[in-house]
Each structure stands twice: as C-alpha cells, then as structure tokens.
Amino acid sequence: MARFIVRRVIAAVPVLLGLSVLLFIFVRLLPGGPASAILGQHATPQRIADVNEALGLTRPLYVQYFEYIGRLLHGDFGSSYVDGTKVVDVFLLRFPSTIELTMGALFFAIGLGIPLGRIAARHSNGLIDGIVTVISLFGISIPVFVLGYTLAFFFGVQLHWLPTFGLADPTLGVPAVTNFPIIDGALASLQGGTTAPFVDAIAHVILPSIALGSIPLAVVTRITRAAVIEVSNEDYVRTARAKGLTEKRVDNRHIMRNAWLPVTTVIGLEAGALLAGAVLTETVFNINGVGSWVVDSIRNHDYVVVQSLVLIFAVIFMVVNLIVDIGYAFLNPRIRYS
Amino acid sequence: MKQKADLAVYQEETPRVGPPTDPDVLLDVRNLQTHFHVMDGTVKAVDGVDFSLKRGETLGIVGESGCGKSVTALTIMQLLDMPPGEIVGGEIWFEGRDLLTLAPEQIRKIRGADMAMIFQEPMTSLNPVFTIGDQISEAIILHQHVGKKEAMTRAIASLRAVGINAPERRVKQYPHEMSGGIRQRVMIAMALSCNPQLIIADEPTTALDVTIQAQILELIKKIQADSGAALLLITHDLAVVAETVQNVAVMYAGRVVEAGPVEDVLLRPQHPYTLGLLNSIPALHKRGRKLDVIKGVVPNPFRMPPGCKFEPRCPYAWEVCRRSEPDMMDTPGRKSRSRCFLHAAEGAARRYEFEKAAVATVTAGLPEAQA
C-alpha cells in the first residue's frame, strides 16, 4: 500500500507541472489585465504601463513562470496584486468554510443516498422505487441556486427554522481557532459550558449542504440502486443464501460490500465536482469561502491568486481521488496488488 | 395466520399422505410443481416431479438444458427467486418434515447445515471481496455455534479434506487468486463444512477443464462415501452419471420420464428419450459417422403437446401418444420405471422394435465393443 501511495504521489508531479504551465498561459490570455482592474476603467495607458512594470509583468513570460515556480517550491504562494494580501493567509481563513460546506454536502448525499438507493433496489420497479427515482431526478435537474434560494425562502424566511446567512452567527462571538465554524463552535461550547455555539454552527450548515448535496445525492442514489440490483443477481449471493445466512446478513455483507465499489468511485468524482459547485452555494448563502474568492480573482485578473488557488484545488482533487482509490483498494482485494 | 389458511386450501386440493414410512428415506419429493410467471405466460419448469433418496444414497438427475433439473434442485433448497418463480404444488419431505410447510426461518436453519449445494459456476459462486476462510467459516459459525477461531480451524480441516494443499495459507486468499478447479474444491469444502445429510451438486463439473472434471468427480464420490451424506447430482452428462451415482432419474420437459438403478437405465433403457440420449453420445465406434441426435427441439413451454411431451420427437410414437400422457409404469423383470406407452398393454406390439434398437445401441457402446 505504501508503494502504491508513493507511486501515485510521484505520478502527480508531472500533472501539476503541466497544469501550472497551462494555468499560467490561460490566465494571461484573458482580455485585460490586473493593472486595469486595479486602476479602474479610466486609467491612462501610461499608468497601466507603470503598474505592469511595477508588478514585473513586462518581463519575458518564461522568466515570470520560473520565478513563480521557484517561489512556489519555497512554499510561497504569492500575494494578491489587487490588495496585497498573501494567498496563504486568505486561504487559511476561507478554505475551512468551503471544506465544511463540502463535507456537509457529502455527508448529506451519502447518508441519505445510500439508504434511498438500497430501498429503491429492494422494491425495484415498484411504487417506492418510482418515488425515489422522481426525487433523484429533481435533485439532478434543479440548479443549485434555485434550490438554494427556495430552501432559504421556506425554511429561513417563512418558517424561521434554520439560518440562511453564513456558517455561524457572528453575534455569538465565537473565537476563530481553526476557522472551521463547527469545530470552533464545539470548542466554544466546551469552554463556555453551553451548547449554543455548536448547535448554531450545525444549524447554519444544514441548508447549504442540502442545496450543494442535491446533485451528488441523486447520483449516489441512482448508482447505489443500480449496484445493489446488479450484485443481487450474482451467483455468490445465491451461494450466501445457500449457506443459510439471514437475509439481513446477505444484504449487509455479501451484497453491500460489493455494491460499495461503484458507489465509492462515484463519490470520489462527486467530491471533486462539489468543490466547483461550492462557488454557487457560497454566493447564495453568503458564505465566506474559497469559491467566491476564486471568482473575484478571475474577474480582477489577479494572476498569482488564480494560479495558486487552482493549483491548490488540483492538489485537493488529487488527494481526494487518492483517498478514494485507497478506499477502493481496501474494499476490492482484486486490485490490491496491481 | 395467513400461512395456516393457505395451507388449508392447499390440503383440500392435494390430499397429503404424510411423511415417508421408511425411516431410511432422507428426501422424498412428490408431485413437485414449480412454475415461472413471465411476461408471455406461465412456464411449468417442474411439472409433477417425484423421486426419493435414501440416506447415504446417490441419485443423478439427467436431462437436456431446460428440462427442469436445476429448478428442481433450487426448489428443494428454496433458493428460487419468487417471483417470478412459484412452487405451485407438491411435497418435499426431508428428515421427516415437509419443507414446503416450513417458515422461511426454519428453512434457513436447514439450508447449509443439513443440506448443502455445490453450484455449476465456481468462478462466480464465491464472493470476490472476502477471503475463502471467511466464506467457509461463516456457515460454520452460523450453524455450529462456535467462535471465529474454532470455525477457521474447521474451515482449514475441510479444505484439507478436499485435497487443497497448504490450507492454512489458502484460507487467507481471495477467490481471484485461485483456479477454477481449486475454487470448485473450495465450494465443495464449504458444502461439507457443516456435515450435511444431503449434498446437491448442480452440474459441478460442467464449467471445468476436462482434466479437472475427472478429479472433481472423484473428489465428490470420495467425500460422499467418507461423509455418508446422500448426493443428488444434477448433470446433462450421462458419462458423469454412469461413473458417480447408484440411481438415476431422466427428466424431460419438467417431468421424470425414466428412473431406476443406473445400470438398468443406461444399459436397458425403456424410454425412447433415454435411448435418444444414449445414441447421441459421441463414441469411438461411431468415428467418422454423423453424430446421432434426437430430432426436433424441446417443446415450446407455452405450447406443450397435449399427450406425451416427447411425442413430437419420438420415432416410436403412435396415435395414443398424441391423445393422452402416460404415467410412470413398471416393466416386468426390471427395477426401473418409465413414462411410456410402449410398456403399457397397448404398446406391446411395438415394444419389440424399440427393444431391438436399445440392445443395438447399448451393445455397440459397451467398452468391449469399442475396444
């Protein structure tokens, strides 16, 4: 297993290098530049040239690229052209919110999708199966922002059940320790002896998680249903029954362990898509995450920030996929040694 | 409550005669009917099958694909998918209890413990994500109420009993690390692990290489003899039957058409279908000749002939065969029985021609004649 991980990490290096080159070129192909974003639309050509000179953007591209890579290798992700903040600082501040939102959505999608898929498979082609199919079709076809605003309207504005703004109530004055609202809330609850901050953080993540998790929920449900039906018809399931095992054990052990394989693969793919989908959800629910930051940086032609953020996203995506592959290898002995 | 009510209706339709009187009879199948309800109608896959099996005895069921032999086995094990399958009628007496009147929970306790099954496809019949030690010991833990460690020890012992080398190492392996022959040995070990009274083997050698087939057959014979379990062997291969079992039942279109001791059925066949099967075996003395086959095809399950089910393909059929279906009949001086009018009074005149053909086939096929 260690060799497998090392090999995967080594294989990631050329991918990241190639991606860094492409990113470097793509962000510079965008019309306009950081100078006009900083100076506004009435800037004179002379001022723009001065700013470009000051930012070092007039030097040859390859010099800029190697300088950027050189700094990256020293752990320096650079600073924003626009407001001078360090990418690392802003990242550490905003990224935990995005992670929390993404995890919440995954938790919702897996926690609900797998039972739903199993129920649908058990009653395949019956009424319950039909209802589950309709639910998952809704999940896939409703855009995240429509679902987000609808949820916010009903459960926040109309019913006042759940908060719809941010991931924590700032008036509670929870100290930022990890920047993960739920963890910070839990710490504050432990210290203050009141559950309020923790409950508040949980309540805040519910609606955004549902909005963001609706598409993966639908996908996980469909895949689980298909996998369970397919595995149920395998010869080895009949063998398990022939041994006299209880239906419950046949289901939970012999069917599910095999059905998990395709489900795991899909969860890995969806986890990557969730990071992208987080942008919209963060906007709808006013969450200070990475997603909105990426959008702003692209709009400002903030080259360094975009490059670094997308690279970090790529690394995260690779790590998620590596974790999924390790999980897959753990579940499937047939690929363990290959 | 519901089950009781169902049972009452059921009893009105077919009077039950109770458990077999002979205590030696382990399995007694009576008038078993298993139907499949599919889109185009109902397929009577098993349509009134009778046979019985004594303790420690071996019985082969032979027949073409689709004759209902595998469905019979799955019905006994109660492993059919229902729906589309439905056990419409009959009785399956096993160790003094009619399996068709038992609750699923009671069946489950018998399955794997008192009767075990070996399947046709060793490549797909083992779960790919568990070690074989896990898969064998699972049943032992369940039925024999022992701990994990003791179960693993017993699993190793049963692997050793089926001739697997280094069983201590093998139990930790996964199915994909083994060949088809070894996997079938594992399936046999699994079936053996709880010392069943009855082993049902459904085409256990069909999916294997010819060289491995003989080994597995030898192994099944050996473990049957060693354990004293009764064996129900299902196969389409008459050679396998000849080598492995004492009694044989020939099935055609969901019914037993001929049954008896293996040497009677194979050397003195009484049913034209059995004779047809014997004729279609490739043999040395037929080298260079066109293979004899039974003319025609198995009848369409939705349009069964009104009389004898074999009549459309039978070279000896005459008018009476088209009108009504024969019952199983005795033949004087033989231990086997057959479902053919040739052995009824009205067939006496035609019997000679059939007997002549049967003798010709059998003597030509005898080993001495081939040598």
PDB file of C-alpha atoms in Angstrom, chain B residues 106-343:
ATOM      1  CA  GLN B 106     -36.825 -22.825   9.643  1.00  0.00           C
ATOM      2  CA  ILE B 107     -35.718 -23.457   6.046  1.00  0.00           C
ATOM      3  CA  ARG B 108     -32.787 -21.130   6.612  1.00  0.00           C
ATOM      4  CA  LYS B 109     -31.615 -23.243   9.536  1.00  0.00           C
ATOM      5  CA  ILE B 110     -31.712 -26.389   7.407  1.00  0.00           C
ATOM      6  CA  ARG B 111     -30.013 -24.770   4.445  1.00  0.00           C
ATOM      7  CA  GLY B 112     -26.249 -25.005   4.621  1.00  0.00           C
ATOM      8  CA  ALA B 113     -26.467 -27.174   7.747  1.00  0.00           C
ATOM      9  CA  ASP B 114     -28.475 -30.279   6.826  1.00  0.00           C
ATOM     10  CA  MET B 115     -28.461 -29.804   3.096  1.00  0.00           C
ATOM     11  CA  ALA B 116     -25.816 -28.019   1.121  1.00  0.00           C
ATOM     12  CA  MET B 117     -25.400 -27.196  -2.517  1.00  0.00           C
ATOM     13  CA  ILE B 118     -22.481 -27.111  -4.939  1.00  0.00           C
ATOM     14  CA  PHE B 119     -23.076 -24.839  -7.913  1.00  0.00           C
ATOM     15  CA  GLN B 120     -22.132 -25.013 -11.541  1.00  0.00           C
ATOM     16  CA  GLU B 121     -20.022 -21.866 -11.799  1.00  0.00           C
ATOM     17  CA  PRO B 122     -17.089 -21.933  -9.396  1.00  0.00           C
ATOM     18  CA  MET B 123     -15.746 -18.734 -10.967  1.00  0.00           C
ATOM     19  CA  THR B 124     -18.728 -16.644  -9.930  1.00  0.00           C
ATOM     20  CA  SER B 125     -20.128 -18.555  -6.977  1.00  0.00           C
ATOM     21  CA  LEU B 126     -17.610 -17.255  -4.460  1.00  0.00           C
ATOM     22  CA  ASN B 127     -17.805 -13.694  -3.207  1.00  0.00           C
ATOM     23  CA  PRO B 128     -14.801 -11.806  -4.637  1.00  0.00           C
ATOM     24  CA  VAL B 129     -14.320  -9.457  -1.684  1.00  0.00           C
ATOM     25  CA  PHE B 130     -13.988 -11.971   1.139  1.00  0.00           C
ATOM     26  CA  THR B 131     -11.254 -14.493   1.833  1.00  0.00           C
ATOM     27  CA  ILE B 132     -12.311 -18.068   1.328  1.00  0.00           C
ATOM     28  CA  GLY B 133     -11.592 -18.747   5.005  1.00  0.00           C
ATOM     29  CA  ASP B 134     -14.155 -16.072   5.831  1.00  0.00           C
ATOM     30  CA  GLN B 135     -16.675 -17.568   3.465  1.00  0.00           C
ATOM     31  CA  ILE B 136     -16.333 -21.121   4.738  1.00  0.00           C
ATOM     32  CA  SER B 137     -16.224 -20.244   8.416  1.00  0.00           C
ATOM     33  CA  GLU B 138     -19.270 -18.002   8.080  1.00  0.00           C
ATOM     34  CA  ALA B 139     -21.570 -21.000   7.724  1.00  0.00           C
ATOM     35  CA  ILE B 140     -19.764 -22.914  10.482  1.00  0.00           C
ATOM     36  CA  ILE B 141     -20.181 -20.034  12.944  1.00  0.00           C
ATOM     37  CA  LEU B 142     -23.850 -19.750  11.999  1.00  0.00           C
ATOM     38  CA  HIS B 143     -24.860 -23.398  12.190  1.00  0.00           C
ATOM     39  CA  GLN B 144     -22.468 -24.935  14.659  1.00  0.00           C
ATOM     40  CA  HIS B 145     -22.365 -22.026  17.086  1.00  0.00           C
ATOM     41  CA  VAL B 146     -18.615 -21.910  17.508  1.00  0.00           C
ATOM     42  CA  GLY B 147     -16.211 -18.985  17.775  1.00  0.00           C
ATOM     43  CA  LYS B 148     -14.355 -17.395  14.915  1.00  0.00           C
ATOM     44  CA  LYS B 149     -11.087 -19.149  15.672  1.00  0.00           C
ATOM     45  CA  GLU B 150     -12.596 -22.607  16.009  1.00  0.00           C
ATOM     46  CA  ALA B 151     -14.579 -22.043  12.813  1.00  0.00           C
ATOM     47  CA  MET B 152     -11.392 -21.134  10.961  1.00  0.00           C
ATOM     48  CA  THR B 153      -9.721 -24.314  12.242  1.00  0.00           C
ATOM     49  CA  ARG B 154     -12.664 -26.327  10.931  1.00  0.00           C
ATOM     50  CA  ALA B 155     -12.546 -24.442   7.635  1.00  0.00           C
ATOM     51  CA  ILE B 156      -8.886 -25.393   7.269  1.00  0.00           C
ATOM     52  CA  ALA B 157      -9.769 -29.004   8.054  1.00  0.00           C
ATOM     53  CA  SER B 158     -12.471 -29.099   5.404  1.00  0.00           C
ATOM     54  CA  LEU B 159     -10.112 -27.564   2.833  1.00  0.00           C
ATOM     55  CA  ARG B 160      -7.641 -30.272   3.670  1.00  0.00           C
ATOM     56  CA  ALA B 161     -10.392 -32.868   3.235  1.00  0.00           C
ATOM     57  CA  VAL B 162     -10.983 -31.725  -0.332  1.00  0.00           C
ATOM     58  CA  GLY B 163      -7.313 -32.078  -1.166  1.00  0.00           C
ATOM     59  CA  ILE B 164      -6.175 -28.467  -1.116  1.00  0.00           C
ATOM     60  CA  ASN B 165      -2.505 -28.026  -0.350  1.00  0.00           C
ATOM     61  CA  ALA B 166      -1.371 -25.654   2.393  1.00  0.00           C
ATOM     62  CA  PRO B 167      -4.929 -24.895   3.568  1.00  0.00           C
ATOM     63  CA  GLU B 168      -3.565 -22.624   6.330  1.00  0.00           C
ATOM     64  CA  ARG B 169      -2.312 -20.307   3.611  1.00  0.00           C
ATOM     65  CA  ARG B 170      -5.300 -20.753   1.316  1.00  0.00           C
ATOM     66  CA  VAL B 171      -7.875 -19.597   3.872  1.00  0.00           C
ATOM     67  CA  LYS B 172      -6.305 -16.141   3.766  1.00  0.00           C
ATOM     68  CA  GLN B 173      -6.587 -15.910  -0.009  1.00  0.00           C
ATOM     69  CA  TYR B 174      -9.300 -14.413  -2.161  1.00  0.00           C
ATOM     70  CA  PRO B 175     -11.176 -16.307  -4.873  1.00  0.00           C
ATOM     71  CA  HIS B 176      -9.383 -14.471  -7.697  1.00  0.00           C
ATOM     72  CA  GLU B 177      -6.102 -15.968  -6.534  1.00  0.00           C
ATOM     73  CA  MET B 178      -7.325 -19.482  -7.379  1.00  0.00           C
ATOM     74  CA  SER B 179      -8.045 -21.532 -10.464  1.00  0.00           C
ATOM     75  CA  GLY B 180     -11.492 -22.835 -11.331  1.00  0.00           C
ATOM     76  CA  GLY B 181     -10.681 -26.329 -10.104  1.00  0.00           C
ATOM     77  CA  ILE B 182      -9.455 -25.062  -6.742  1.00  0.00           C
ATOM     78  CA  ARG B 183     -12.486 -22.823  -6.418  1.00  0.00           C
ATOM     79  CA  GLN B 184     -14.785 -25.774  -7.020  1.00  0.00           C
ATOM     80  CA  ARG B 185     -12.879 -27.640  -4.313  1.00  0.00           C
ATOM     81  CA  VAL B 186     -13.500 -24.657  -2.053  1.00  0.00           C
ATOM     82  CA  MET B 187     -17.223 -24.803  -2.897  1.00  0.00           C
ATOM     83  CA  ILE B 188     -17.219 -28.490  -2.015  1.00  0.00           C
ATOM     84  CA  ALA B 189     -15.375 -27.787   1.225  1.00  0.00           C
ATOM     85  CA  MET B 190     -17.957 -25.124   2.019  1.00  0.00           C
ATOM     86  CA  ALA B 191     -20.813 -27.532   1.354  1.00  0.00           C
ATOM     87  CA  LEU B 192     -19.133 -30.170   3.520  1.00  0.00           C
ATOM     88  CA  SER B 193     -18.204 -27.873   6.368  1.00  0.00           C
ATOM     89  CA  CYS B 194     -21.370 -28.391   8.410  1.00  0.00           C
ATOM     90  CA  ASN B 195     -21.648 -32.152   7.777  1.00  0.00           C
ATOM     91  CA  PRO B 196     -24.880 -32.071   5.777  1.00  0.00           C
ATOM     92  CA  GLN B 197     -27.173 -35.081   5.335  1.00  0.00           C
ATOM     93  CA  LEU B 198     -27.756 -34.141   1.724  1.00  0.00           C
ATOM     94  CA  ILE B 199     -25.422 -32.629  -0.834  1.00  0.00           C
ATOM     95  CA  ILE B 200     -26.956 -31.250  -4.004  1.00  0.00           C
ATOM     96  CA  ALA B 201     -24.439 -30.801  -6.804  1.00  0.00           C
ATOM     97  CA  ASP B 202     -25.762 -28.866  -9.778  1.00  0.00           C
ATOM     98  CA  GLU B 203     -23.552 -29.529 -12.815  1.00  0.00           C
ATOM     99  CA  PRO B 204     -20.455 -29.386 -10.600  1.00  0.00           C
ATOM    100  CA  THR B 205     -18.020 -30.192 -13.389  1.00  0.00           C
ATOM    101  CA  THR B 206     -19.618 -28.537 -16.411  1.00  0.00           C
ATOM    102  CA  ALA B 207     -17.634 -25.303 -16.172  1.00  0.00           C
ATOM    103  CA  LEU B 208     -14.298 -27.022 -15.610  1.00  0.00           C
ATOM    104  CA  ASP B 209     -11.495 -28.234 -17.867  1.00  0.00           C
ATOM    105  CA  VAL B 210     -11.849 -31.863 -18.895  1.00  0.00           C
ATOM    106  CA  THR B 211      -8.758 -32.877 -16.921  1.00  0.00           C
ATOM    107  CA  ILE B 212     -10.097 -31.189 -13.801  1.00  0.00           C
ATOM    108  CA  GLN B 213     -13.592 -32.646 -14.284  1.00  0.00           C
ATOM    109  CA  ALA B 214     -12.414 -36.164 -13.518  1.00  0.00           C
ATOM    110  CA  GLN B 215     -10.596 -35.010 -10.390  1.00  0.00           C
ATOM    111  CA  ILE B 216     -13.621 -33.147  -9.075  1.00  0.00           C
ATOM    112  CA  LEU B 217     -15.923 -36.098  -9.783  1.00  0.00           C
ATOM    113  CA  GLU B 218     -13.566 -38.435  -7.952  1.00  0.00           C
ATOM    114  CA  LEU B 219     -13.496 -35.961  -5.070  1.00  0.00           C
ATOM    115  CA  ILE B 220     -17.301 -35.738  -4.909  1.00  0.00           C
ATOM    116  CA  LYS B 221     -17.535 -39.529  -4.895  1.00  0.00           C
ATOM    117  CA  LYS B 222     -14.916 -39.771  -2.185  1.00  0.00           C
ATOM    118  CA  ILE B 223     -16.393 -37.153   0.129  1.00  0.00           C
ATOM    119  CA  GLN B 224     -19.831 -38.659  -0.372  1.00  0.00           C
ATOM    120  CA  ALA B 225     -18.538 -42.071   0.634  1.00  0.00           C
ATOM    121  CA  ASP B 226     -16.498 -40.683   3.549  1.00  0.00           C
ATOM    122  CA  SER B 227     -19.212 -38.457   4.973  1.00  0.00           C
ATOM    123  CA  GLY B 228     -22.108 -40.821   4.355  1.00  0.00           C
ATOM    124  CA  ALA B 229     -24.206 -37.934   3.059  1.00  0.00           C
ATOM    125  CA  ALA B 230     -26.757 -38.535   0.343  1.00  0.00           C
ATOM    126  CA  LEU B 231     -25.891 -36.992  -3.008  1.00  0.00           C
ATOM    127  CA  LEU B 232     -28.231 -35.504  -5.553  1.00  0.00           C
ATOM    128  CA  LEU B 233     -26.182 -34.950  -8.689  1.00  0.00           C
ATOM    129  CA  ILE B 234     -27.622 -32.874 -11.471  1.00  0.00           C
ATOM    130  CA  THR B 235     -25.984 -33.139 -14.852  1.00  0.00           C
ATOM    131  CA  HIS B 236     -26.601 -33.344 -18.556  1.00  0.00           C
ATOM    132  CA  ASP B 237     -23.679 -35.734 -18.926  1.00  0.00           C
ATOM    133  CA  LEU B 238     -24.574 -39.443 -18.953  1.00  0.00           C
ATOM    134  CA  ALA B 239     -20.925 -40.392 -18.521  1.00  0.00           C
ATOM    135  CA  VAL B 240     -20.819 -38.465 -15.252  1.00  0.00           C
ATOM    136  CA  VAL B 241     -23.960 -40.242 -14.112  1.00  0.00           C
ATOM    137  CA  ALA B 242     -22.581 -43.641 -15.064  1.00  0.00           C
ATOM    138  CA  GLU B 243     -19.468 -43.061 -13.009  1.00  0.00           C
ATOM    139  CA  THR B 244     -20.883 -41.357  -9.969  1.00  0.00           C
ATOM    140  CA  VAL B 245     -24.339 -42.441  -8.868  1.00  0.00           C
ATOM    141  CA  GLN B 246     -26.387 -45.512  -7.946  1.00  0.00           C
ATOM    142  CA  ASN B 247     -29.764 -44.329  -9.173  1.00  0.00           C
ATOM    143  CA  VAL B 248     -30.766 -42.025 -11.933  1.00  0.00           C
ATOM    144  CA  ALA B 249     -33.842 -40.076 -12.946  1.00  0.00           C
ATOM    145  CA  VAL B 250     -34.119 -38.873 -16.536  1.00  0.00           C
ATOM    146  CA  MET B 251     -36.082 -35.644 -16.861  1.00  0.00           C
ATOM    147  CA  TYR B 252     -37.824 -34.279 -19.924  1.00  0.00           C
ATOM    148  CA  ALA B 253     -39.988 -31.139 -20.121  1.00  0.00           C
ATOM    149  CA  GLY B 254     -40.397 -30.803 -16.381  1.00  0.00           C
ATOM    150  CA  ARG B 255     -41.106 -34.457 -15.608  1.00  0.00           C
ATOM    151  CA  VAL B 256     -39.251 -37.601 -14.743  1.00  0.00           C
ATOM    152  CA  VAL B 257     -39.629 -39.916 -17.764  1.00  0.00           C
ATOM    153  CA  GLU B 258     -37.472 -42.777 -16.581  1.00  0.00           C
ATOM    154  CA  ALA B 259     -35.972 -43.667 -13.200  1.00  0.00           C
ATOM    155  CA  GLY B 260     -34.147 -46.576 -11.692  1.00  0.00           C
ATOM    156  CA  PRO B 261     -30.762 -48.047 -10.849  1.00  0.00           C
ATOM    157  CA  VAL B 262     -28.106 -46.552 -13.088  1.00  0.00           C
ATOM    158  CA  GLU B 263     -27.155 -49.846 -14.744  1.00  0.00           C
ATOM    159  CA  ASP B 264     -30.775 -50.552 -15.655  1.00  0.00           C
ATOM    160  CA  VAL B 265     -31.449 -47.127 -17.075  1.00  0.00           C
ATOM    161  CA  LEU B 266     -28.220 -46.833 -19.022  1.00  0.00           C
ATOM    162  CA  LEU B 267     -27.912 -50.442 -20.190  1.00  0.00           C
ATOM    163  CA  ARG B 268     -31.580 -51.354 -20.564  1.00  0.00           C
ATOM    164  CA  PRO B 269     -33.294 -48.071 -21.385  1.00  0.00           C
ATOM    165  CA  GLN B 270     -37.066 -48.187 -21.533  1.00  0.00           C
ATOM    166  CA  HIS B 271     -37.949 -44.707 -22.634  1.00  0.00           C
ATOM    167  CA  PRO B 272     -37.247 -43.571 -26.217  1.00  0.00           C
ATOM    168  CA  TYR B 273     -35.868 -40.318 -24.810  1.00  0.00           C
ATOM    169  CA  THR B 274     -33.285 -42.147 -22.716  1.00  0.00           C
ATOM    170  CA  LEU B 275     -32.359 -44.190 -25.760  1.00  0.00           C
ATOM    171  CA  GLY B 276     -32.023 -40.975 -27.754  1.00  0.00           C
ATOM    172  CA  LEU B 277     -29.668 -39.550 -25.137  1.00  0.00           C
ATOM    173  CA  LEU B 278     -27.573 -42.717 -25.232  1.00  0.00           C
ATOM    174  CA  ASN B 279     -27.469 -42.612 -29.021  1.00  0.00           C
ATOM    175  CA  SER B 280     -26.224 -39.058 -29.070  1.00  0.00           C
ATOM    176  CA  ILE B 281     -23.100 -39.775 -27.012  1.00  0.00           C
ATOM    177  CA  PRO B 282     -20.062 -39.490 -29.274  1.00  0.00           C
ATOM    178  CA  ALA B 283     -18.129 -42.757 -29.131  1.00  0.00           C
ATOM    179  CA  LEU B 284     -15.078 -44.356 -30.707  1.00  0.00           C
ATOM    180  CA  HIS B 285     -17.084 -46.890 -32.707  1.00  0.00           C
ATOM    181  CA  LYS B 286     -19.024 -44.034 -34.279  1.00  0.00           C
ATOM    182  CA  ARG B 287     -15.901 -42.270 -35.502  1.00  0.00           C
ATOM    183  CA  GLY B 288     -16.345 -40.771 -38.945  1.00  0.00           C
ATOM    184  CA  ARG B 289     -20.113 -41.094 -38.786  1.00  0.00           C
ATOM    185  CA  LYS B 290     -22.518 -38.252 -38.346  1.00  0.00           C
ATOM    186  CA  LEU B 291     -23.471 -37.804 -34.708  1.00  0.00           C
ATOM    187  CA  ASP B 292     -26.898 -39.205 -33.868  1.00  0.00           C
ATOM    188  CA  VAL B 293     -29.105 -36.535 -32.407  1.00  0.00           C
ATOM    189  CA  ILE B 294     -32.652 -36.530 -31.110  1.00  0.00           C
ATOM    190  CA  LYS B 295     -34.685 -34.993 -33.901  1.00  0.00           C
ATOM    191  CA  GLY B 296     -36.542 -31.772 -33.246  1.00  0.00           C
ATOM    192  CA  VAL B 297     -36.286 -29.475 -30.260  1.00  0.00           C
ATOM    193  CA  VAL B 298     -37.606 -29.315 -26.720  1.00  0.00           C
ATOM    194  CA  PRO B 299     -41.276 -28.239 -26.940  1.00  0.00           C
ATOM    195  CA  ASN B 300     -42.157 -24.585 -26.538  1.00  0.00           C
ATOM    196  CA  PRO B 301     -43.092 -24.211 -22.844  1.00  0.00           C
ATOM    197  CA  PHE B 302     -46.189 -22.220 -23.800  1.00  0.00           C
ATOM    198  CA  ARG B 303     -47.399 -24.845 -26.277  1.00  0.00           C
ATOM    199  CA  MET B 304     -46.808 -28.210 -24.701  1.00  0.00           C
ATOM    200  CA  PRO B 305     -48.092 -31.159 -26.692  1.00  0.00           C
ATOM    201  CA  PRO B 306     -51.381 -32.436 -25.262  1.00  0.00           C
ATOM    202  CA  GLY B 307     -50.268 -36.045 -24.942  1.00  0.00           C
ATOM    203  CA  CYS B 308     -46.820 -37.364 -24.168  1.00  0.00           C
ATOM    204  CA  LYS B 309     -44.400 -34.416 -24.029  1.00  0.00           C
ATOM    205  CA  PHE B 310     -41.819 -36.343 -26.042  1.00  0.00           C
ATOM    206  CA  GLU B 311     -44.256 -37.498 -28.715  1.00  0.00           C
ATOM    207  CA  PRO B 312     -43.333 -34.880 -31.398  1.00  0.00           C
ATOM    208  CA  ARG B 313     -39.703 -36.039 -31.323  1.00  0.00           C
ATOM    209  CA  CYS B 314     -40.296 -39.738 -30.683  1.00  0.00           C
ATOM    210  CA  PRO B 315     -39.619 -42.212 -33.523  1.00  0.00           C
ATOM    211  CA  TYR B 316     -41.870 -44.789 -31.830  1.00  0.00           C
ATOM    212  CA  ALA B 317     -44.869 -42.579 -31.172  1.00  0.00           C
ATOM    213  CA  TRP B 318     -48.261 -43.559 -32.420  1.00  0.00           C
ATOM    214  CA  GLU B 319     -51.790 -42.378 -32.126  1.00  0.00           C
ATOM    215  CA  VAL B 320     -52.305 -42.996 -28.396  1.00  0.00           C
ATOM    216  CA  CYS B 321     -49.248 -40.894 -27.533  1.00  0.00           C
ATOM    217  CA  ARG B 322     -50.863 -37.855 -29.129  1.00  0.00           C
ATOM    218  CA  ARG B 323     -54.077 -38.298 -27.161  1.00  0.00           C
ATOM    219  CA  SER B 324     -53.004 -38.810 -23.589  1.00  0.00           C
ATOM    220  CA  GLU B 325     -49.979 -38.715 -21.388  1.00  0.00           C
ATOM    221  CA  PRO B 326     -48.646 -41.953 -19.890  1.00  0.00           C
ATOM    222  CA  ASP B 327     -47.995 -42.438 -16.170  1.00  0.00           C
ATOM    223  CA  MET B 328     -44.838 -43.949 -14.778  1.00  0.00           C
ATOM    224  CA  MET B 329     -45.056 -47.686 -15.450  1.00  0.00           C
ATOM    225  CA  ASP B 330     -43.261 -50.760 -14.234  1.00  0.00           C
ATOM    226  CA  THR B 331     -41.705 -53.165 -16.640  1.00  0.00           C
ATOM    227  CA  PRO B 332     -41.767 -56.811 -15.611  1.00  0.00           C
ATOM    228  CA  GLY B 333     -38.349 -58.031 -14.576  1.00  0.00           C
ATOM    229  CA  ARG B 334     -36.825 -54.545 -14.339  1.00  0.00           C
ATOM    230  CA  LYS B 335     -36.222 -52.313 -11.355  1.00  0.00           C
ATOM    231  CA  SER B 336     -36.591 -49.116 -13.346  1.00  0.00           C
ATOM    232  CA  ARG B 337     -39.833 -47.384 -14.286  1.00  0.00           C
ATOM    233  CA  SER B 338     -40.663 -45.242 -17.272  1.00  0.00           C
ATOM    234  CA  ARG B 339     -43.335 -42.908 -18.583  1.00  0.00           C
ATOM    235  CA  CYS B 340     -44.068 -44.545 -21.951  1.00  0.00           C
ATOM    236  CA  PHE B 341     -46.982 -46.362 -23.560  1.00  0.00           C
ATOM    237  CA  LEU B 342     -44.561 -48.884 -25.052  1.00  0.00           C
ATOM    238  CA  HIS B 343     -44.718 -50.562 -21.665  1.00  0.00           C
TER     239      HIS B 343
END
